[in-house]
Amino acid sequence: AGTRTAPRPGRPEPGEHRRYRRPFLDTDRRTTRLACERQHLPVWDDPHNADPSFTRSRVRHEALPALEKALGRGVTEALSRTARLFRDDADALDAWAERAARTATGPDGTLDIAVLGELPPAVRRRVLRRAAIAAGAPAGSLFARHIEETDRLITAWRGQRPLNLPGRVEARRQGGRLVLQQAIR
């Protein structure tokens, strides 16, 4: 299981208009069911929600009840609040990274090392991730270790060789620029 604040399936990429609204995400099942019954609306229970082969189901039916038992009531609500705060933070960092990428990116698509070096790590790594994806690295194959290695080309430059990233993308330092492009083989 990974941990990240990057967009997941169903969550729009930064800058996209939010097409999907989830107004009942913070409403518990009992309240939702009662509201439907009072308005004579049909209630449909997704069988996947009870299937233990899905991680979300095991979390809902095993992990959260165990946490509530060990720590007391309110764990689910606290996690929901924390998720909202993380989402807000991630959205702000993504917007900052988008602006920083525009500033750092030259007409040839390379990135200015000096500009990147002035950014906080969370923002800089978002810029690097976007650049790697734009160069052809598949988002699902690009892991934190890839971004951290690329980041070291900026923060711990020691004459390293070019990096090979997923999707045959090469990251290398060339002069005062960071180049991310398809490797020629």
mmCIF file with all atom_site columns, C-alpha atoms in Angstrom:
data_model
loop_
_atom_site.group_PDB
_atom_site.id
_atom_site.type_symbol
_atom_site.label_atom_id
_atom_site.label_alt_id
_atom_site.label_comp_id
_atom_site.label_asym_id
_atom_site.label_entity_id
_atom_site.label_seq_id
_atom_site.pdbx_PDB_ins_code
_atom_site.Cartn_x
_atom_site.Cartn_y
_atom_site.Cartn_z
_atom_site.occupancy
_atom_site.B_iso_or_equiv
_atom_site.pdbx_formal_charge
_atom_site.auth_seq_id
_atom_site.auth_comp_id
_atom_site.auth_asym_id
_atom_site.auth_atom_id
_atom_site.pdbx_PDB_model_num
ATOM 1   C CA . ALA A 1 1   ? 0.000   0.000  0.000   1.00 0.00 ? 1   ALA A CA 1
ATOM 2   C CA . GLY A 1 2   ? 1.337   3.387  -0.934  1.00 0.00 ? 2   GLY A CA 1
ATOM 3   C CA . THR A 1 3   ? 0.912   6.776  0.612   1.00 0.00 ? 3   THR A CA 1
ATOM 4   C CA . ARG A 1 4   ? 0.681   9.881  -1.460  1.00 0.00 ? 4   ARG A CA 1
ATOM 5   C CA . THR A 1 5   ? -1.365  12.970 -1.988  1.00 0.00 ? 5   THR A CA 1
ATOM 6   C CA . ALA A 1 6   ? -1.233  12.762 -5.739  1.00 0.00 ? 6   ALA A CA 1
ATOM 7   C CA . PRO A 1 7   ? -4.521  12.405 -7.606  1.00 0.00 ? 7   PRO A CA 1
ATOM 8   C CA . ARG A 1 8   ? -6.109  8.994  -7.617  1.00 0.00 ? 8   ARG A CA 1
ATOM 9   C CA . PRO A 1 9   ? -8.572  7.581  -10.127 1.00 0.00 ? 9   PRO A CA 1
ATOM 10  C CA . GLY A 1 10  ? -11.790 9.525  -9.793  1.00 0.00 ? 10  GLY A CA 1
ATOM 11  C CA . ARG A 1 11  ? -9.991  12.613 -8.554  1.00 0.00 ? 11  ARG A CA 1
ATOM 12  C CA . PRO A 1 12  ? -9.272  15.207 -11.219 1.00 0.00 ? 12  PRO A CA 1
ATOM 13  C CA . GLU A 1 13  ? -5.731  16.195 -12.043 1.00 0.00 ? 13  GLU A CA 1
ATOM 14  C CA . PRO A 1 14  ? -4.767  19.623 -10.733 1.00 0.00 ? 14  PRO A CA 1
ATOM 15  C CA . GLY A 1 15  ? -6.205  22.362 -12.899 1.00 0.00 ? 15  GLY A CA 1
ATOM 16  C CA . GLU A 1 16  ? -9.064  20.258 -14.211 1.00 0.00 ? 16  GLU A CA 1
ATOM 17  C CA . HIS A 1 17  ? -12.574 21.392 -13.513 1.00 0.00 ? 17  HIS A CA 1
ATOM 18  C CA . ARG A 1 18  ? -14.014 19.154 -10.886 1.00 0.00 ? 18  ARG A CA 1
ATOM 19  C CA . ARG A 1 19  ? -16.676 17.171 -12.767 1.00 0.00 ? 19  ARG A CA 1
ATOM 20  C CA . TYR A 1 20  ? -17.455 14.743 -9.989  1.00 0.00 ? 20  TYR A CA 1
ATOM 21  C CA . ARG A 1 21  ? -19.066 15.958 -6.828  1.00 0.00 ? 21  ARG A CA 1
ATOM 22  C CA . ARG A 1 22  ? -19.312 13.726 -3.791  1.00 0.00 ? 22  ARG A CA 1
ATOM 23  C CA . PRO A 1 23  ? -21.572 15.728 -1.468  1.00 0.00 ? 23  PRO A CA 1
ATOM 24  C CA . PHE A 1 24  ? -22.411 12.745 0.750   1.00 0.00 ? 24  PHE A CA 1
ATOM 25  C CA . LEU A 1 25  ? -18.860 11.562 1.339   1.00 0.00 ? 25  LEU A CA 1
ATOM 26  C CA . ASP A 1 26  ? -18.943 12.815 4.926   1.00 0.00 ? 26  ASP A CA 1
ATOM 27  C CA . THR A 1 27  ? -22.433 11.465 5.595   1.00 0.00 ? 27  THR A CA 1
ATOM 28  C CA . ASP A 1 28  ? -22.621 8.109  7.329   1.00 0.00 ? 28  ASP A CA 1
ATOM 29  C CA . ARG A 1 29  ? -24.503 5.171  5.800   1.00 0.00 ? 29  ARG A CA 1
ATOM 30  C CA . ARG A 1 30  ? -27.282 5.196  8.411   1.00 0.00 ? 30  ARG A CA 1
ATOM 31  C CA . THR A 1 31  ? -28.120 8.869  7.804   1.00 0.00 ? 31  THR A CA 1
ATOM 32  C CA . THR A 1 32  ? -28.076 8.408  4.024   1.00 0.00 ? 32  THR A CA 1
ATOM 33  C CA . ARG A 1 33  ? -30.276 5.312  4.198   1.00 0.00 ? 33  ARG A CA 1
ATOM 34  C CA . LEU A 1 34  ? -32.760 7.064  6.510   1.00 0.00 ? 34  LEU A CA 1
ATOM 35  C CA . ALA A 1 35  ? -32.960 10.089 4.178   1.00 0.00 ? 35  ALA A CA 1
ATOM 36  C CA . CYS A 1 36  ? -33.687 7.801  1.221   1.00 0.00 ? 36  CYS A CA 1
ATOM 37  C CA . GLU A 1 37  ? -36.379 5.919  3.143   1.00 0.00 ? 37  GLU A CA 1
ATOM 38  C CA . ARG A 1 38  ? -38.085 9.156  4.216   1.00 0.00 ? 38  ARG A CA 1
ATOM 39  C CA . GLN A 1 39  ? -38.196 10.313 0.598   1.00 0.00 ? 39  GLN A CA 1
ATOM 40  C CA . HIS A 1 40  ? -39.244 6.880  -0.691  1.00 0.00 ? 40  HIS A CA 1
ATOM 41  C CA . LEU A 1 41  ? -36.089 6.583  -2.764  1.00 0.00 ? 41  LEU A CA 1
ATOM 42  C CA . PRO A 1 42  ? -34.670 3.164  -3.588  1.00 0.00 ? 42  PRO A CA 1
ATOM 43  C CA . VAL A 1 43  ? -31.560 2.121  -1.696  1.00 0.00 ? 43  VAL A CA 1
ATOM 44  C CA . TRP A 1 44  ? -28.966 0.078  -3.530  1.00 0.00 ? 44  TRP A CA 1
ATOM 45  C CA . ASP A 1 45  ? -26.199 -1.696 -1.677  1.00 0.00 ? 45  ASP A CA 1
ATOM 46  C CA . ASP A 1 46  ? -23.138 -2.192 -3.842  1.00 0.00 ? 46  ASP A CA 1
ATOM 47  C CA . PRO A 1 47  ? -22.036 -5.800 -3.255  1.00 0.00 ? 47  PRO A CA 1
ATOM 48  C CA . HIS A 1 48  ? -18.399 -4.743 -3.675  1.00 0.00 ? 48  HIS A CA 1
ATOM 49  C CA . ASN A 1 49  ? -18.674 -2.792 -0.424  1.00 0.00 ? 49  ASN A CA 1
ATOM 50  C CA . ALA A 1 50  ? -18.961 -6.060 1.519   1.00 0.00 ? 50  ALA A CA 1
ATOM 51  C CA . ASP A 1 51  ? -16.470 -8.095 -0.525  1.00 0.00 ? 51  ASP A CA 1
ATOM 52  C CA . PRO A 1 52  ? -13.336 -8.676 1.602   1.00 0.00 ? 52  PRO A CA 1
ATOM 53  C CA . SER A 1 53  ? -11.218 -9.106 -1.522  1.00 0.00 ? 53  SER A CA 1
ATOM 54  C CA . PHE A 1 54  ? -11.326 -5.302 -1.865  1.00 0.00 ? 54  PHE A CA 1
ATOM 55  C CA . THR A 1 55  ? -9.031  -3.309 0.414   1.00 0.00 ? 55  THR A CA 1
ATOM 56  C CA . ARG A 1 56  ? -11.631 -0.593 0.961   1.00 0.00 ? 56  ARG A CA 1
ATOM 57  C CA . SER A 1 57  ? -14.065 -3.220 2.236   1.00 0.00 ? 57  SER A CA 1
ATOM 58  C CA . ARG A 1 58  ? -11.531 -4.672 4.682   1.00 0.00 ? 58  ARG A CA 1
ATOM 59  C CA . VAL A 1 59  ? -10.745 -1.164 5.921   1.00 0.00 ? 59  VAL A CA 1
ATOM 60  C CA . ARG A 1 60  ? -14.434 -0.362 6.369   1.00 0.00 ? 60  ARG A CA 1
ATOM 61  C CA . HIS A 1 61  ? -15.435 -3.638 8.045   1.00 0.00 ? 61  HIS A CA 1
ATOM 62  C CA . GLU A 1 62  ? -12.264 -4.656 9.907   1.00 0.00 ? 62  GLU A CA 1
ATOM 63  C CA . ALA A 1 63  ? -9.680  -1.892 10.308  1.00 0.00 ? 63  ALA A CA 1
ATOM 64  C CA . LEU A 1 64  ? -11.951 1.034  11.205  1.00 0.00 ? 64  LEU A CA 1
ATOM 65  C CA . PRO A 1 65  ? -13.996 -0.939 13.766  1.00 0.00 ? 65  PRO A CA 1
ATOM 66  C CA . ALA A 1 66  ? -10.734 -2.162 15.349  1.00 0.00 ? 66  ALA A CA 1
ATOM 67  C CA . LEU A 1 67  ? -9.444  1.423  15.552  1.00 0.00 ? 67  LEU A CA 1
ATOM 68  C CA . GLU A 1 68  ? -12.740 2.626  17.028  1.00 0.00 ? 68  GLU A CA 1
ATOM 69  C CA . LYS A 1 69  ? -12.583 -0.158 19.623  1.00 0.00 ? 69  LYS A CA 1
ATOM 70  C CA . ALA A 1 70  ? -8.964  0.594  20.542  1.00 0.00 ? 70  ALA A CA 1
ATOM 71  C CA . LEU A 1 71  ? -9.092  4.394  20.413  1.00 0.00 ? 71  LEU A CA 1
ATOM 72  C CA . GLY A 1 72  ? -12.727 5.244  21.005  1.00 0.00 ? 72  GLY A CA 1
ATOM 73  C CA . ARG A 1 73  ? -15.476 6.681  18.876  1.00 0.00 ? 73  ARG A CA 1
ATOM 74  C CA . GLY A 1 74  ? -14.754 9.362  16.310  1.00 0.00 ? 74  GLY A CA 1
ATOM 75  C CA . VAL A 1 75  ? -11.823 7.779  14.481  1.00 0.00 ? 75  VAL A CA 1
ATOM 76  C CA . THR A 1 76  ? -13.674 7.664  11.160  1.00 0.00 ? 76  THR A CA 1
ATOM 77  C CA . GLU A 1 77  ? -14.755 11.298 11.440  1.00 0.00 ? 77  GLU A CA 1
ATOM 78  C CA . ALA A 1 78  ? -11.228 12.370 12.413  1.00 0.00 ? 78  ALA A CA 1
ATOM 79  C CA . LEU A 1 79  ? -9.772  10.514 9.425   1.00 0.00 ? 79  LEU A CA 1
ATOM 80  C CA . SER A 1 80  ? -12.342 12.155 7.157   1.00 0.00 ? 80  SER A CA 1
ATOM 81  C CA . ARG A 1 81  ? -11.407 15.619 8.460   1.00 0.00 ? 81  ARG A CA 1
ATOM 82  C CA . THR A 1 82  ? -7.722  14.829 8.028   1.00 0.00 ? 82  THR A CA 1
ATOM 83  C CA . ALA A 1 83  ? -8.342  13.652 4.465   1.00 0.00 ? 83  ALA A CA 1
ATOM 84  C CA . ARG A 1 84  ? -10.097 16.957 3.680   1.00 0.00 ? 84  ARG A CA 1
ATOM 85  C CA . LEU A 1 85  ? -7.153  18.905 5.109   1.00 0.00 ? 85  LEU A CA 1
ATOM 86  C CA . PHE A 1 86  ? -4.677  16.818 3.095   1.00 0.00 ? 86  PHE A CA 1
ATOM 87  C CA . ARG A 1 87  ? -6.772  17.333 -0.039  1.00 0.00 ? 87  ARG A CA 1
ATOM 88  C CA . ASP A 1 88  ? -6.737  21.099 0.508   1.00 0.00 ? 88  ASP A CA 1
ATOM 89  C CA . ASP A 1 89  ? -2.973  21.037 1.108   1.00 0.00 ? 89  ASP A CA 1
ATOM 90  C CA . ALA A 1 90  ? -2.391  18.882 -1.971  1.00 0.00 ? 90  ALA A CA 1
ATOM 91  C CA . ASP A 1 91  ? -4.521  21.204 -4.107  1.00 0.00 ? 91  ASP A CA 1
ATOM 92  C CA . ALA A 1 92  ? -2.530  24.238 -2.911  1.00 0.00 ? 92  ALA A CA 1
ATOM 93  C CA . LEU A 1 93  ? 0.814   22.505 -3.527  1.00 0.00 ? 93  LEU A CA 1
ATOM 94  C CA . ASP A 1 94  ? -0.348  21.358 -6.970  1.00 0.00 ? 94  ASP A CA 1
ATOM 95  C CA . ALA A 1 95  ? -1.347  24.920 -7.911  1.00 0.00 ? 95  ALA A CA 1
ATOM 96  C CA . TRP A 1 96  ? 2.022   26.226 -6.685  1.00 0.00 ? 96  TRP A CA 1
ATOM 97  C CA . ALA A 1 97  ? 3.827   23.518 -8.663  1.00 0.00 ? 97  ALA A CA 1
ATOM 98  C CA . GLU A 1 98  ? 1.880   24.417 -11.799 1.00 0.00 ? 98  GLU A CA 1
ATOM 99  C CA . ARG A 1 99  ? 2.986   28.053 -11.521 1.00 0.00 ? 99  ARG A CA 1
ATOM 100 C CA . ALA A 1 100 ? 6.564   27.019 -10.689 1.00 0.00 ? 100 ALA A CA 1
ATOM 101 C CA . ALA A 1 101 ? 6.693   24.692 -13.702 1.00 0.00 ? 101 ALA A CA 1
ATOM 102 C CA . ARG A 1 102 ? 5.698   27.550 -16.005 1.00 0.00 ? 102 ARG A CA 1
ATOM 103 C CA . THR A 1 103 ? 8.486   29.692 -14.542 1.00 0.00 ? 103 THR A CA 1
ATOM 104 C CA . ALA A 1 104 ? 11.133  26.943 -14.653 1.00 0.00 ? 104 ALA A CA 1
ATOM 105 C CA . THR A 1 105 ? 10.347  25.541 -18.103 1.00 0.00 ? 105 THR A CA 1
ATOM 106 C CA . GLY A 1 106 ? 12.255  26.984 -21.021 1.00 0.00 ? 106 GLY A CA 1
ATOM 107 C CA . PRO A 1 107 ? 11.078  27.171 -24.650 1.00 0.00 ? 107 PRO A CA 1
ATOM 108 C CA . ASP A 1 108 ? 12.875  23.881 -25.329 1.00 0.00 ? 108 ASP A CA 1
ATOM 109 C CA . GLY A 1 109 ? 11.010  22.120 -22.499 1.00 0.00 ? 109 GLY A CA 1
ATOM 110 C CA . THR A 1 110 ? 14.029  21.855 -20.211 1.00 0.00 ? 110 THR A CA 1
ATOM 111 C CA . LEU A 1 111 ? 13.852  22.986 -16.592 1.00 0.00 ? 111 LEU A CA 1
ATOM 112 C CA . ASP A 1 112 ? 15.993  25.688 -14.984 1.00 0.00 ? 112 ASP A CA 1
ATOM 113 C CA . ILE A 1 113 ? 18.029  24.087 -12.175 1.00 0.00 ? 113 ILE A CA 1
ATOM 114 C CA . ALA A 1 114 ? 18.384  27.395 -10.273 1.00 0.00 ? 114 ALA A CA 1
ATOM 115 C CA . VAL A 1 115 ? 14.618  27.980 -10.248 1.00 0.00 ? 115 VAL A CA 1
ATOM 116 C CA . LEU A 1 116 ? 13.948  24.392 -9.166  1.00 0.00 ? 116 LEU A CA 1
ATOM 117 C CA . GLY A 1 117 ? 16.585  24.608 -6.441  1.00 0.00 ? 117 GLY A CA 1
ATOM 118 C CA . GLU A 1 118 ? 14.774  27.525 -4.796  1.00 0.00 ? 118 GLU A CA 1
ATOM 119 C CA . LEU A 1 119 ? 11.497  25.621 -4.460  1.00 0.00 ? 119 LEU A CA 1
ATOM 120 C CA . PRO A 1 120 ? 10.426  23.732 -1.348  1.00 0.00 ? 120 PRO A CA 1
ATOM 121 C CA . PRO A 1 121 ? 10.920  19.971 -1.864  1.00 0.00 ? 121 PRO A CA 1
ATOM 122 C CA . ALA A 1 122 ? 7.173   19.197 -1.986  1.00 0.00 ? 122 ALA A CA 1
ATOM 123 C CA . VAL A 1 123 ? 6.656   21.706 -4.799  1.00 0.00 ? 123 VAL A CA 1
ATOM 124 C CA . ARG A 1 124 ? 9.856   20.832 -6.677  1.00 0.00 ? 124 ARG A CA 1
ATOM 125 C CA . ARG A 1 125 ? 9.045   17.107 -6.666  1.00 0.00 ? 125 ARG A CA 1
ATOM 126 C CA . ARG A 1 126 ? 5.594   17.800 -8.059  1.00 0.00 ? 126 ARG A CA 1
ATOM 127 C CA . VAL A 1 127 ? 7.204   19.786 -10.883 1.00 0.00 ? 127 VAL A CA 1
ATOM 128 C CA . LEU A 1 128 ? 9.598   16.896 -11.555 1.00 0.00 ? 128 LEU A CA 1
ATOM 129 C CA . ARG A 1 129 ? 6.789   14.336 -11.559 1.00 0.00 ? 129 ARG A CA 1
ATOM 130 C CA . ARG A 1 130 ? 4.779   16.400 -14.052 1.00 0.00 ? 130 ARG A CA 1
ATOM 131 C CA . ALA A 1 131 ? 7.820   16.834 -16.278 1.00 0.00 ? 131 ALA A CA 1
ATOM 132 C CA . ALA A 1 132 ? 8.575   13.104 -16.236 1.00 0.00 ? 132 ALA A CA 1
ATOM 133 C CA . ILE A 1 133 ? 4.975   12.268 -17.139 1.00 0.00 ? 133 ILE A CA 1
ATOM 134 C CA . ALA A 1 134 ? 4.983   14.909 -19.888 1.00 0.00 ? 134 ALA A CA 1
ATOM 135 C CA . ALA A 1 135 ? 8.143   13.271 -21.275 1.00 0.00 ? 135 ALA A CA 1
ATOM 136 C CA . GLY A 1 136 ? 6.361   9.918  -21.467 1.00 0.00 ? 136 GLY A CA 1
ATOM 137 C CA . ALA A 1 137 ? 6.825   8.221  -18.097 1.00 0.00 ? 137 ALA A CA 1
ATOM 138 C CA . PRO A 1 138 ? 3.628   6.323  -17.234 1.00 0.00 ? 138 PRO A CA 1
ATOM 139 C CA . ALA A 1 139 ? 2.185   7.868  -14.068 1.00 0.00 ? 139 ALA A CA 1
ATOM 140 C CA . GLY A 1 140 ? 1.385   4.464  -12.565 1.00 0.00 ? 140 GLY A CA 1
ATOM 141 C CA . SER A 1 141 ? 4.988   3.305  -12.946 1.00 0.00 ? 141 SER A CA 1
ATOM 142 C CA . LEU A 1 142 ? 6.607   6.462  -11.622 1.00 0.00 ? 142 LEU A CA 1
ATOM 143 C CA . PHE A 1 143 ? 7.336   5.971  -7.929  1.00 0.00 ? 143 PHE A CA 1
ATOM 144 C CA . ALA A 1 144 ? 8.686   8.207  -5.166  1.00 0.00 ? 144 ALA A CA 1
ATOM 145 C CA . ARG A 1 145 ? 12.164  6.705  -5.559  1.00 0.00 ? 145 ARG A CA 1
ATOM 146 C CA . HIS A 1 146 ? 12.248  7.824  -9.219  1.00 0.00 ? 146 HIS A CA 1
ATOM 147 C CA . ILE A 1 147 ? 11.306  11.375 -8.285  1.00 0.00 ? 147 ILE A CA 1
ATOM 148 C CA . GLU A 1 148 ? 13.778  11.416 -5.384  1.00 0.00 ? 148 GLU A CA 1
ATOM 149 C CA . GLU A 1 149 ? 16.599  10.248 -7.669  1.00 0.00 ? 149 GLU A CA 1
ATOM 150 C CA . THR A 1 150 ? 15.670  12.944 -10.182 1.00 0.00 ? 150 THR A CA 1
ATOM 151 C CA . ASP A 1 151 ? 15.526  15.494 -7.368  1.00 0.00 ? 151 ASP A CA 1
ATOM 152 C CA . ARG A 1 152 ? 19.120  14.618 -6.417  1.00 0.00 ? 152 ARG A CA 1
ATOM 153 C CA . LEU A 1 153 ? 20.203  15.824 -9.863  1.00 0.00 ? 153 LEU A CA 1
ATOM 154 C CA . ILE A 1 154 ? 19.217  19.248 -8.513  1.00 0.00 ? 154 ILE A CA 1
ATOM 155 C CA . THR A 1 155 ? 19.912  19.072 -4.785  1.00 0.00 ? 155 THR A CA 1
ATOM 156 C CA . ALA A 1 156 ? 22.931  16.741 -4.600  1.00 0.00 ? 156 ALA A CA 1
ATOM 157 C CA . TRP A 1 157 ? 24.666  17.167 -7.957  1.00 0.00 ? 157 TRP A CA 1
ATOM 158 C CA . ARG A 1 158 ? 27.907  15.192 -8.082  1.00 0.00 ? 158 ARG A CA 1
ATOM 159 C CA . GLY A 1 159 ? 28.210  14.576 -11.806 1.00 0.00 ? 159 GLY A CA 1
ATOM 160 C CA . GLN A 1 160 ? 25.757  11.661 -11.815 1.00 0.00 ? 160 GLN A CA 1
ATOM 161 C CA . ARG A 1 161 ? 25.000  9.775  -14.980 1.00 0.00 ? 161 ARG A CA 1
ATOM 162 C CA . PRO A 1 162 ? 21.597  10.213 -16.626 1.00 0.00 ? 162 PRO A CA 1
ATOM 163 C CA . LEU A 1 163 ? 18.737  8.428  -14.882 1.00 0.00 ? 163 LEU A CA 1
ATOM 164 C CA . ASN A 1 164 ? 16.523  5.898  -16.600 1.00 0.00 ? 164 ASN A CA 1
ATOM 165 C CA . LEU A 1 165 ? 12.905  6.444  -15.614 1.00 0.00 ? 165 LEU A CA 1
ATOM 166 C CA . PRO A 1 166 ? 9.893   4.312  -16.558 1.00 0.00 ? 166 PRO A CA 1
ATOM 167 C CA . GLY A 1 167 ? 8.631   4.678  -20.116 1.00 0.00 ? 167 GLY A CA 1
ATOM 168 C CA . ARG A 1 168 ? 12.160  4.972  -21.502 1.00 0.00 ? 168 ARG A CA 1
ATOM 169 C CA . VAL A 1 169 ? 12.409  8.511  -20.157 1.00 0.00 ? 169 VAL A CA 1
ATOM 170 C CA . GLU A 1 170 ? 15.876  9.802  -19.396 1.00 0.00 ? 170 GLU A CA 1
ATOM 171 C CA . ALA A 1 171 ? 16.565  12.532 -16.830 1.00 0.00 ? 171 ALA A CA 1
ATOM 172 C CA . ARG A 1 172 ? 19.898  14.303 -17.036 1.00 0.00 ? 172 ARG A CA 1
ATOM 173 C CA . ARG A 1 173 ? 21.513  17.540 -16.091 1.00 0.00 ? 173 ARG A CA 1
ATOM 174 C CA . GLN A 1 174 ? 22.870  19.545 -18.988 1.00 0.00 ? 174 GLN A CA 1
ATOM 175 C CA . GLY A 1 175 ? 24.477  22.828 -18.100 1.00 0.00 ? 175 GLY A CA 1
ATOM 176 C CA . GLY A 1 176 ? 22.114  24.664 -15.808 1.00 0.00 ? 176 GLY A CA 1
ATOM 177 C CA . ARG A 1 177 ? 19.115  22.756 -17.154 1.00 0.00 ? 177 ARG A CA 1
ATOM 178 C CA . LEU A 1 178 ? 17.341  19.518 -16.296 1.00 0.00 ? 178 LEU A CA 1
ATOM 179 C CA . VAL A 1 179 ? 16.385  17.545 -19.390 1.00 0.00 ? 179 VAL A CA 1
ATOM 180 C CA . LEU A 1 180 ? 13.652  14.904 -19.246 1.00 0.00 ? 180 LEU A CA 1
ATOM 181 C CA . GLN A 1 181 ? 13.007  13.244 -22.582 1.00 0.00 ? 181 GLN A CA 1
ATOM 182 C CA . GLN A 1 182 ? 12.585  9.928  -24.323 1.00 0.00 ? 182 GLN A CA 1
ATOM 183 C CA . ALA A 1 183 ? 15.885  8.060  -24.311 1.00 0.00 ? 183 ALA A CA 1
ATOM 184 C CA . ILE A 1 184 ? 17.409  7.399  -27.704 1.00 0.00 ? 184 ILE A CA 1
ATOM 185 C CA . ARG A 1 185 ? 18.536  3.774  -27.858 1.00 0.00 ? 185 ARG A CA 1
#
